[in-house]
Short mmCIF file of C-alpha atoms in Angstrom, two decimals:
data_model
loop_
_atom_site.label_atom_id
_atom_site.label_comp_id
_atom_site.label_asym_id
_atom_site.label_seq_id
_atom_site.Cartn_x
_atom_site.Cartn_y
_atom_site.Cartn_z
CA MET A 1 38.01 -51.76 -16.92
CA GLU A 2 39.21 -49.91 -20.18
CA GLY A 3 38.67 -46.36 -20.04
CA ALA A 4 38.45 -43.45 -17.49
CA CYS A 5 35.57 -43.21 -14.61
CA ILE A 6 32.71 -41.72 -16.53
CA LYS A 7 30.71 -39.01 -13.91
CA ARG A 8 27.29 -39.13 -15.74
CA THR A 9 23.56 -38.42 -14.79
CA ARG A 10 21.53 -41.47 -14.77
CA LYS A 11 17.62 -41.66 -15.41
CA SER A 12 18.79 -45.67 -14.78
CA ILE A 13 18.71 -47.60 -11.60
CA ASN A 14 22.57 -48.53 -10.90
CA ILE A 15 21.51 -52.41 -9.60
CA PHE A 16 24.84 -52.59 -7.36
CA ASN A 17 25.01 -49.11 -5.86
CA THR A 18 28.51 -48.63 -6.24
CA THR A 19 30.64 -46.04 -4.53
CA GLU A 20 32.94 -45.67 -7.38
CA GLU A 21 31.43 -43.01 -9.91
CA MET A 22 32.40 -45.87 -12.93
CA ALA A 23 29.54 -46.90 -15.31
CA PRO A 24 29.01 -50.42 -15.68
CA ALA A 25 30.66 -52.78 -18.19
CA TYR A 26 26.98 -52.76 -20.28
CA LYS A 27 24.55 -50.50 -20.71
CA LEU A 28 21.28 -52.18 -21.82
CA THR A 29 18.68 -49.78 -23.62
CA TYR A 30 14.77 -50.62 -23.93
CA PHE A 31 11.49 -49.00 -23.46
CA PRO A 32 9.91 -48.81 -19.92
CA VAL A 33 8.67 -52.68 -19.70
CA GLU A 34 10.05 -55.95 -19.37
CA ALA A 35 8.75 -57.85 -22.77
CA LEU A 36 12.00 -58.43 -24.84
CA ALA A 37 14.83 -57.20 -22.43
CA GLU A 38 13.68 -58.54 -19.23
CA PRO A 39 15.80 -61.86 -20.66
CA ILE A 40 18.50 -60.07 -20.44
CA ARG A 41 17.91 -58.41 -17.23
CA PHE A 42 17.38 -61.76 -15.79
CA LEU A 43 20.40 -63.50 -16.96
CA PHE A 44 22.47 -60.25 -16.20
CA SER A 45 21.40 -60.34 -12.22
CA TYR A 46 21.61 -64.14 -12.53
CA GLY A 47 25.42 -63.59 -13.30
CA GLY A 48 26.07 -60.79 -11.11
CA ILE A 49 26.62 -58.79 -13.80
CA GLU A 50 26.32 -54.87 -13.26
CA PHE A 51 24.36 -52.99 -15.79
CA GLU A 52 22.74 -50.15 -16.63
CA ASP A 53 19.50 -50.72 -16.87
CA PHE A 54 18.29 -47.56 -19.60
CA ARG A 55 14.77 -46.87 -20.11
CA PHE A 56 13.71 -44.17 -22.33
CA ASP A 57 10.66 -42.72 -22.26
CA ARG A 58 8.13 -43.83 -25.17
CA GLU A 59 7.80 -39.88 -26.52
CA ASN A 60 11.55 -39.96 -27.21
CA TRP A 61 11.45 -42.70 -29.60
CA PRO A 62 10.83 -41.59 -32.62
CA GLN A 63 14.23 -39.42 -32.30
CA MET A 64 16.26 -42.06 -30.89
CA LYS A 65 14.70 -44.95 -33.33
CA PRO A 66 17.33 -43.73 -36.59
CA ASN A 67 20.22 -44.01 -34.19
CA MET A 68 19.81 -47.88 -33.27
CA PRO A 69 21.40 -50.06 -35.47
CA PHE A 70 18.07 -51.86 -37.30
CA GLY A 71 15.63 -49.41 -35.98
CA GLN A 72 14.67 -51.14 -32.60
CA VAL A 73 15.41 -51.88 -29.49
CA PRO A 74 16.50 -53.83 -27.09
CA VAL A 75 20.51 -52.70 -27.57
CA LEU A 76 23.36 -53.57 -25.65
CA GLU A 77 26.65 -50.95 -25.46
CA HIS A 78 29.67 -52.60 -24.26
CA ASN A 79 33.12 -51.38 -25.14
CA GLY A 80 32.34 -48.57 -27.39
CA LYS A 81 30.22 -51.28 -29.78
CA VAL A 82 26.62 -51.40 -29.91
CA ALA A 83 24.39 -54.95 -30.24
CA HIS A 84 20.98 -55.61 -31.41
CA GLN A 85 18.61 -58.62 -31.19
CA SER A 86 17.34 -58.82 -28.08
CA ILE A 87 17.44 -63.14 -28.30
CA ALA A 88 21.46 -62.45 -29.50
CA MET A 89 21.95 -60.54 -26.46
CA ALA A 90 20.24 -63.00 -24.40
CA ARG A 91 22.83 -65.62 -25.78
CA TYR A 92 25.52 -63.62 -25.23
CA ALA A 93 24.47 -62.40 -21.50
CA ALA A 94 23.70 -66.52 -20.61
CA LYS A 95 27.83 -67.20 -21.53
CA LYS A 96 28.66 -64.69 -19.69
CA ALA A 97 25.95 -66.20 -16.99
CA LYS A 98 27.68 -69.80 -17.48
CA LEU A 99 24.26 -70.78 -18.60
CA VAL A 100 24.85 -72.20 -21.29
CA GLY A 101 25.69 -76.22 -22.42
CA ASN A 102 28.76 -78.08 -21.90
CA ASP A 103 29.34 -79.07 -25.72
CA GLU A 104 28.03 -77.37 -29.01
CA TRP A 105 24.82 -80.34 -29.23
CA GLU A 106 24.08 -79.00 -25.60
CA ASP A 107 23.86 -75.45 -26.95
CA LEU A 108 21.87 -76.60 -29.53
CA GLU A 109 19.08 -78.14 -27.70
CA ILE A 110 18.55 -74.86 -25.43
CA ASP A 111 18.32 -72.79 -28.51
CA ALA A 112 15.81 -74.59 -30.25
CA ILE A 113 13.41 -74.76 -27.12
CA VAL A 114 14.35 -70.50 -26.63
CA ASP A 115 13.69 -70.22 -30.82
CA THR A 116 10.37 -72.68 -29.91
CA VAL A 117 9.21 -69.63 -27.31
CA ASN A 118 9.85 -67.06 -29.63
CA ASP A 119 7.61 -68.79 -32.38
CA LEU A 120 4.89 -68.95 -29.46
CA ARG A 121 5.67 -65.42 -28.95
CA GLN A 122 5.14 -64.41 -32.29
CA LYS A 123 2.04 -66.15 -32.90
CA ILE A 124 0.30 -64.67 -29.65
CA ALA A 125 2.07 -61.17 -31.14
CA LEU A 126 0.45 -61.70 -34.08
CA TYR A 127 -3.21 -61.43 -32.87
CA HIS A 128 -2.74 -58.60 -29.82
CA TYR A 129 -0.85 -56.28 -32.15
CA GLU A 130 -3.30 -57.08 -34.96
CA ALA A 131 -4.99 -53.33 -35.51
CA ASP A 132 -8.17 -54.85 -37.78
CA ALA A 133 -10.96 -55.46 -34.88
CA ALA A 134 -12.37 -58.12 -36.97
CA VAL A 135 -9.10 -59.83 -38.50
CA LYS A 136 -8.07 -59.94 -34.61
CA GLU A 137 -10.99 -61.35 -33.73
CA SER A 138 -10.53 -63.87 -36.21
CA ARG A 139 -7.62 -65.29 -34.56
CA LYS A 140 -8.98 -65.33 -30.94
CA GLU A 141 -9.97 -68.59 -30.78
CA PRO A 142 -7.17 -70.69 -33.17
CA LEU A 143 -5.08 -68.68 -30.66
CA PHE A 144 -6.14 -69.80 -27.48
CA LYS A 145 -7.86 -73.30 -28.42
CA GLU A 146 -5.30 -75.12 -30.61
CA THR A 147 -1.90 -72.98 -30.26
CA LEU A 148 -1.42 -72.17 -27.15
CA PRO A 149 -2.04 -75.67 -25.99
CA TYR A 150 -0.32 -76.88 -28.58
CA TYR A 151 2.94 -75.38 -27.43
CA LEU A 152 2.23 -74.86 -23.78
CA GLN A 153 1.72 -78.74 -23.53
CA ARG A 154 4.54 -80.00 -25.33
CA LEU A 155 6.63 -77.53 -22.87
CA ASP A 156 5.34 -78.61 -20.20
CA ALA A 157 5.99 -82.36 -21.12
CA VAL A 158 9.54 -81.60 -21.71
CA VAL A 159 9.79 -79.66 -18.29
CA LYS A 160 8.80 -83.17 -16.59
CA ALA A 161 11.19 -85.18 -18.89
CA ASN A 162 13.99 -83.03 -17.82
CA ASN A 163 14.02 -82.48 -13.88
CA GLY A 164 11.78 -79.66 -13.69
CA HIS A 165 13.68 -77.62 -16.25
CA LEU A 166 13.21 -76.51 -20.30
CA ALA A 167 16.78 -78.55 -21.37
CA LEU A 168 18.68 -80.62 -20.28
CA GLY A 169 17.65 -81.57 -17.08
CA LYS A 170 19.09 -78.66 -15.46
CA LEU A 171 18.67 -74.56 -14.98
CA THR A 172 19.74 -72.92 -18.48
CA TRP A 173 18.93 -69.98 -20.03
CA ALA A 174 15.87 -71.32 -21.49
CA ASP A 175 14.58 -71.43 -18.24
CA LEU A 176 15.21 -67.45 -17.85
CA TYR A 177 13.92 -66.86 -21.03
CA PHE A 178 10.92 -68.67 -21.11
CA VAL A 179 9.70 -67.13 -17.67
CA ALA A 180 11.36 -63.30 -17.84
CA ILE A 181 8.75 -63.03 -21.04
CA LEU A 182 5.93 -64.88 -19.14
CA LYS A 183 4.53 -61.29 -17.98
CA TYR A 184 4.64 -60.10 -21.68
CA LEU A 185 2.81 -63.13 -22.97
CA ASN A 186 -0.02 -63.66 -20.46
CA SER A 187 -0.12 -59.37 -20.88
CA MET A 188 -1.06 -60.06 -24.97
CA CYS A 189 -3.60 -62.46 -24.17
CA GLY A 190 -5.52 -60.44 -22.30
CA GLY A 191 -3.72 -60.64 -18.72
CA ASN A 192 -4.19 -64.19 -18.58
CA ASP A 193 -2.19 -66.97 -16.75
CA ILE A 194 -1.70 -69.22 -19.67
CA LEU A 195 0.23 -71.55 -17.47
CA ALA A 196 -2.78 -72.09 -15.09
CA ASP A 197 -3.26 -75.47 -16.61
CA TYR A 198 0.35 -76.80 -16.71
CA PRO A 199 1.96 -77.49 -13.52
CA ASN A 200 5.08 -78.24 -14.68
CA LEU A 201 5.58 -74.84 -16.30
CA THR A 202 4.34 -72.91 -13.36
CA ALA A 203 6.47 -75.08 -11.22
CA LEU A 204 9.54 -73.96 -13.62
CA LYS A 205 8.36 -70.54 -12.94
CA ASN A 206 8.10 -70.50 -9.79
CA THR A 207 11.70 -72.14 -9.14
CA VAL A 208 13.38 -69.33 -10.98
CA LEU A 209 11.78 -66.26 -9.66
CA GLU A 210 12.85 -67.62 -6.63
CA LEU A 211 16.23 -67.81 -7.44
CA PRO A 212 17.95 -65.48 -4.93
CA ALA A 213 19.25 -63.48 -7.13
CA ILE A 214 16.31 -63.39 -9.59
CA LYS A 215 14.32 -62.03 -6.30
CA THR A 216 16.94 -59.62 -5.52
CA TRP A 217 16.24 -58.39 -9.53
CA LEU A 218 12.47 -58.40 -8.51
CA GLU A 219 12.12 -55.97 -5.92
CA LYS A 220 14.57 -53.66 -6.79
CA ARG A 221 13.43 -53.49 -10.77
CA PRO A 222 10.74 -50.88 -11.53
CA ASN A 223 6.97 -52.05 -12.00
CA SER A 224 5.54 -52.41 -15.21
CA ASP A 225 2.58 -54.34 -16.74
CA MET A 226 4.13 -56.06 -19.84
CA MET B 1 27.64 -97.08 -42.41
CA ALA B 2 25.32 -94.22 -42.64
CA PRO B 3 25.82 -90.69 -41.85
CA GLN B 4 25.69 -89.26 -38.62
CA TYR B 5 23.30 -86.72 -39.51
CA LYS B 6 19.75 -86.71 -40.70
CA LEU B 7 17.89 -83.15 -42.02
CA THR B 8 14.76 -84.06 -42.41
CA TYR B 9 12.59 -81.18 -44.48
CA PHE B 10 10.37 -80.76 -47.49
CA ASP B 11 12.02 -80.70 -50.81
CA VAL B 12 12.87 -76.97 -50.97
CA GLY B 13 15.32 -74.94 -49.89
CA GLY B 14 14.20 -72.53 -47.75
CA THR B 15 15.31 -73.02 -43.87
CA ALA B 16 16.83 -75.99 -44.48
CA GLU B 17 19.39 -75.08 -47.16
CA VAL B 18 21.45 -73.06 -45.05
CA SER B 19 22.05 -76.19 -43.11
CA ARG B 20 22.78 -78.39 -46.28
CA TYR B 21 25.34 -75.58 -47.35
CA LEU B 22 26.75 -75.91 -44.01
CA PHE B 23 27.25 -79.60 -44.25
CA SER B 24 28.91 -79.53 -47.63
CA TYR B 25 31.09 -76.78 -46.72
CA GLY B 26 32.35 -79.06 -43.59
CA GLY B 27 32.66 -82.08 -45.90
CA ILE B 28 30.06 -83.77 -43.52
CA GLU B 29 27.96 -86.16 -44.48
CA PHE B 30 24.33 -86.11 -44.07
CA GLU B 31 21.16 -88.05 -44.74
CA ASP B 32 18.97 -85.02 -46.91
CA VAL B 33 15.44 -86.45 -46.01
CA ARG B 34 12.69 -84.65 -48.10
CA ILE B 35 9.43 -85.58 -47.37
CA LYS B 36 5.96 -84.72 -49.26
CA ARG B 37 3.55 -82.18 -48.58
CA GLU B 38 0.99 -84.76 -48.90
CA ASN B 39 2.67 -86.44 -46.12
CA TRP B 40 3.41 -83.87 -43.89
CA ALA B 41 0.32 -84.28 -41.62
CA GLN B 42 0.96 -87.43 -40.88
CA LEU B 43 4.64 -86.66 -39.77
CA LYS B 44 3.80 -83.37 -38.18
CA ASP B 45 3.33 -84.98 -34.39
CA LYS B 46 6.03 -86.73 -34.48
CA THR B 47 8.52 -83.29 -34.56
CA PRO B 48 9.11 -82.04 -31.44
CA PHE B 49 6.88 -78.65 -31.89
CA GLY B 50 5.45 -79.63 -35.11
CA ALA B 51 7.80 -78.17 -37.35
CA LEU B 52 10.41 -78.34 -39.26
CA PRO B 53 13.27 -79.17 -40.69
CA THR B 54 14.60 -81.63 -37.70
CA LEU B 55 18.12 -82.72 -37.35
CA GLU B 56 18.55 -86.33 -35.85
CA HIS B 57 21.88 -87.46 -34.80
CA ASN B 58 23.05 -90.11 -31.48
CA GLY B 59 19.40 -90.93 -31.26
CA LYS B 60 18.06 -87.28 -30.60
CA VAL B 61 15.95 -85.23 -32.76
CA VAL B 62 15.89 -81.42 -32.26
CA GLY B 63 14.14 -78.61 -34.10
CA GLN B 64 14.55 -74.77 -35.36
CA SER B 65 16.20 -73.93 -38.23
CA VAL B 66 18.60 -71.29 -37.04
CA ALA B 67 19.75 -73.39 -34.03
CA ILE B 68 20.49 -76.52 -35.95
CA ALA B 69 22.67 -73.32 -38.32
CA ARG B 70 24.20 -72.05 -35.43
CA TYR B 71 25.37 -75.32 -34.66
CA LEU B 72 26.65 -77.01 -37.58
CA ALA B 73 28.49 -73.27 -37.93
CA LYS B 74 30.22 -74.16 -35.17
CA LYS B 75 31.35 -77.62 -36.45
CA VAL B 76 32.72 -75.81 -39.95
CA LYS B 77 34.32 -73.10 -37.97
CA LEU B 78 32.16 -70.53 -39.53
CA VAL B 79 31.74 -68.69 -36.47
CA GLY B 80 33.29 -65.73 -34.16
CA ASP B 81 36.15 -66.02 -31.89
CA ASP B 82 34.93 -64.58 -28.96
CA ASP B 83 30.82 -63.95 -27.91
CA TRP B 84 30.76 -60.67 -29.04
CA GLU B 85 31.53 -61.57 -32.50
CA ASN B 86 29.00 -64.74 -31.89
CA LEU B 87 26.57 -61.88 -30.94
CA GLU B 88 27.32 -59.91 -33.84
CA ILE B 89 26.83 -62.84 -36.06
CA ASP B 90 23.54 -63.73 -34.01
CA ALA B 91 22.18 -60.99 -34.33
CA ILE B 92 22.59 -60.30 -38.17
CA VAL B 93 21.04 -63.41 -38.63
CA ASP B 94 18.34 -62.86 -36.48
CA THR B 95 17.43 -59.72 -38.54
CA ILE B 96 17.74 -61.63 -42.43
CA ASN B 97 15.10 -63.80 -39.93
CA ASP B 98 12.94 -61.07 -39.72
CA ILE B 99 13.11 -59.99 -43.13
CA ARG B 100 11.95 -64.24 -43.74
CA LEU B 101 9.06 -64.05 -41.71
CA LYS B 102 7.75 -60.46 -43.56
CA VAL B 103 7.97 -62.34 -46.49
CA PHE B 104 6.56 -66.24 -45.69
CA PRO B 105 2.92 -65.29 -44.88
CA ILE B 106 2.43 -63.84 -47.94
CA PHE B 107 3.11 -67.05 -49.95
CA MET B 108 -0.25 -67.95 -48.03
CA GLU B 109 -2.37 -65.08 -49.28
CA LYS B 110 -4.83 -66.63 -51.28
CA ASP B 111 -6.88 -63.23 -52.56
CA GLU B 112 -4.31 -61.95 -55.34
CA ALA B 113 -5.31 -58.38 -54.46
CA LYS B 114 -4.22 -58.44 -51.13
CA LYS B 115 -1.33 -60.69 -52.57
CA LYS B 116 -0.51 -57.57 -54.65
CA ALA B 117 -0.84 -54.82 -51.77
CA LEU B 118 1.71 -57.33 -49.22
CA ILE B 119 4.11 -57.57 -51.84
CA GLU B 120 4.14 -53.29 -52.52
CA THR B 121 4.31 -53.48 -48.79
CA LEU B 122 7.17 -55.90 -48.32
CA LYS B 123 9.23 -53.93 -51.46
CA ASN B 124 9.09 -50.25 -49.76
CA ASP B 125 9.15 -50.73 -46.33
CA THR B 126 10.32 -54.04 -45.78
CA PHE B 127 13.65 -54.58 -48.36
CA GLY B 128 13.44 -50.99 -48.79
CA PHE B 129 14.44 -51.01 -44.81
CA TYR B 130 16.71 -53.67 -44.09
CA LEU B 131 18.12 -53.81 -47.48
CA PRO B 132 20.41 -50.68 -47.60
CA ARG B 133 21.29 -51.29 -44.05
CA LEU B 134 22.57 -54.85 -44.98
CA GLU B 135 24.46 -52.90 -47.81
CA ALA B 136 26.13 -50.89 -45.54
CA GLU B 137 27.15 -53.59 -43.47
CA VAL B 138 28.77 -55.67 -46.32
CA GLN B 139 30.39 -52.60 -47.75
CA LYS B 140 31.77 -52.17 -43.65
CA ASN B 141 32.86 -55.44 -43.44
CA LYS B 142 34.96 -55.72 -46.80
CA GLY B 143 32.08 -57.81 -48.58
CA TYR B 144 31.06 -59.81 -46.12
CA LEU B 145 28.39 -59.62 -43.48
CA VAL B 146 29.71 -59.50 -40.29
CA LEU B 147 33.06 -59.27 -38.87
CA GLY B 148 35.01 -58.45 -42.00
CA ARG B 149 35.35 -62.35 -43.51
CA LEU B 150 33.35 -65.30 -44.24
CA THR B 151 30.82 -66.74 -41.30
CA TRP B 152 27.92 -68.66 -41.50
CA ALA B 153 25.71 -65.13 -41.66
CA ASP B 154 26.65 -64.50 -45.39
CA PHE B 155 25.70 -68.95 -45.41
CA TYR B 156 22.70 -67.91 -44.07
CA PHE B 157 21.70 -64.71 -46.51
CA THR B 158 22.91 -66.33 -49.55
CA THR B 159 20.17 -69.55 -48.79
CA LEU B 160 17.53 -67.42 -47.82
CA SER B 161 17.77 -64.12 -50.47
CA PRO B 162 15.76 -66.56 -53.48
CA MET B 163 12.77 -66.01 -51.71
CA PHE B 164 12.73 -62.34 -52.03
CA ASP B 165 12.74 -63.12 -55.81
CA LEU B 166 10.45 -65.73 -55.69
CA ILE B 167 7.43 -63.61 -53.94
CA THR B 168 8.30 -60.46 -56.36
CA GLY B 169 9.18 -62.06 -59.60
CA GLU B 170 12.50 -59.66 -59.45
CA ASP B 171 15.82 -59.20 -58.83
CA VAL B 172 15.75 -57.94 -55.81
CA LEU B 173 19.42 -57.59 -54.77
CA ALA B 174 20.04 -55.93 -58.61
CA SER B 175 20.31 -52.51 -57.03
CA TYR B 176 22.52 -54.21 -54.14
CA PRO B 177 25.23 -54.91 -55.45
CA ASN B 178 27.46 -55.62 -52.23
CA LEU B 179 24.87 -57.98 -51.09
CA LYS B 180 24.77 -59.51 -54.54
CA GLY B 181 28.22 -59.74 -53.86
CA VAL B 182 28.01 -61.53 -50.64
CA LYS B 183 25.24 -64.27 -52.65
CA GLU B 184 27.84 -65.03 -55.77
CA LYS B 185 30.86 -65.28 -53.21
CA VAL B 186 29.36 -67.94 -51.27
CA ASN B 187 28.04 -70.30 -54.22
CA ALA B 188 31.07 -69.89 -56.00
CA LEU B 189 33.03 -71.64 -53.56
CA PRO B 190 34.05 -74.55 -54.78
CA VAL B 191 32.05 -76.87 -52.34
CA ILE B 192 29.04 -74.92 -52.33
CA LYS B 193 29.11 -75.00 -55.96
CA LYS B 194 29.59 -78.79 -55.84
CA TRP B 195 26.25 -79.10 -53.92
CA ILE B 196 24.21 -76.80 -56.12
CA GLU B 197 25.15 -79.39 -59.03
CA ILE B 198 24.39 -82.54 -57.06
CA ARG B 199 21.46 -81.73 -54.85
CA PRO B 200 17.74 -82.02 -55.88
CA LYS B 201 16.80 -79.68 -58.97
CA SER B 202 13.53 -78.00 -56.71
CA HIS B 203 13.05 -74.35 -56.60
CA ALA B 204 14.28 -72.20 -53.68
#
C-alpha cells in the first residue's frame, strides 16, 4: 500500500481488526445510519475489502457539509482523492468485489435494475420527507396503493424469472444494493415490511442476508433504525 | 438490414438525447422511435417499469436513460481508463441528474403562482448551488467536466441543459462561460452537428 503507515485515533470500527497500524485503503464517510451508504458497506464486506466505516455525529454535519464535493454524503476517500454519489460509489465497490456482469450489456441490465430501485426510493422519499402535513397525507394513498405495488410486483416477477436474483439469473450487486437499502425503505414507509406480499423478493432478502460475509458484517455493524 | 438498436422515447430530446448523441458519435445505426403522448397509456405497461426511454437489442429490452447512456459510452469509448475514473464520471453524471430531478417536476406544476415560486427556488437554491461547482470542475478539467478530456459526462450535460432554459425562459448558462463552453464544444463536433441537422425538429 502506498504512503506511510498512519496512526490515528478512530471514532469508527476497524472491521478487520488488523494488528498493523496502517489505515485501510478506503474511508467511507456518512451519517450514523445505513440508508444510502449501506450498499457500499455490503459490497466492500462481500469483497473482503477493508474500509474505514466513518460515521460522524449529526451535530457536526453543518461544519462538514461545505467541505464535501457537492455538499453531500456519503463520500469515499482513496489514494488522496474523494468521490461522491452513493450509486456511483456502489458500482465502483461492486467492480472491486467482482459482482458485476461479464460484458457491457450485462452491466446495463444490472444498472437498469439499480436505477429502478433508486426511482422507487425517490418516490418513497417524496412522501416521507414532505414537510407539509396535508401534502404528505395526499401522497400516502397513491404511494401505497399504486406506486409500491407497481414497482414491487414487477421486481418480484424479475426475481422469479431470474433464478431468485434481480439480474442475470445470478448474484450481482443489484441484489446487494436492494437488500442493503431495504431497512431505509421500510422505515420511510412507516416501519412496515414492504416485501410482505412479495415472496420472491423476500426470499432474495434472506439469500443476501445469509451470505457469510454479509452475516459477519451484520454482526459487527453499529445498530441503526434506517 | 434493420439497425441493431432500437431506442424508444417521446418526440423530444429529454433524457434520450444523450443516447442519440452517443449513437451518432460512434457511427452506430439506431432506430430512433418517437411515440406520441396520446399513445403512451397503451404502451406504458409494455415497458419493463412503465418508463421511457427503452433500448432494444438482440431481442432484449431495458429501461433507464443513464444506464443506457453508460452502455453506449462504453461502446463509443467515451469512458474512463479504470474503475476510479469511471466512478468520477458516474458521480458527475449523477450530480447533473440530481439537477434534472429538481427541474422536471416544475414542468408538471399547473398552478401558475406556485410554478413561479418553484422556478425562483430552482434558480437560487438548485442552479445557484450546483452550477458554480460544476463550472469550477470544468475550469479544473481543461474545458471538460471530468478527467481533463471529453467523456460522456460532457454529452450528458449538453443534452440536459436545454431543460434549464426551457423552465426559466432565460439563458441559464450565460453566467457560466466554462459550462457554456462544454455545450458549444460538444455541439460543434462534426458528427453531432450532423445529427442536430438531421434530427426531427422538436424542442429540448
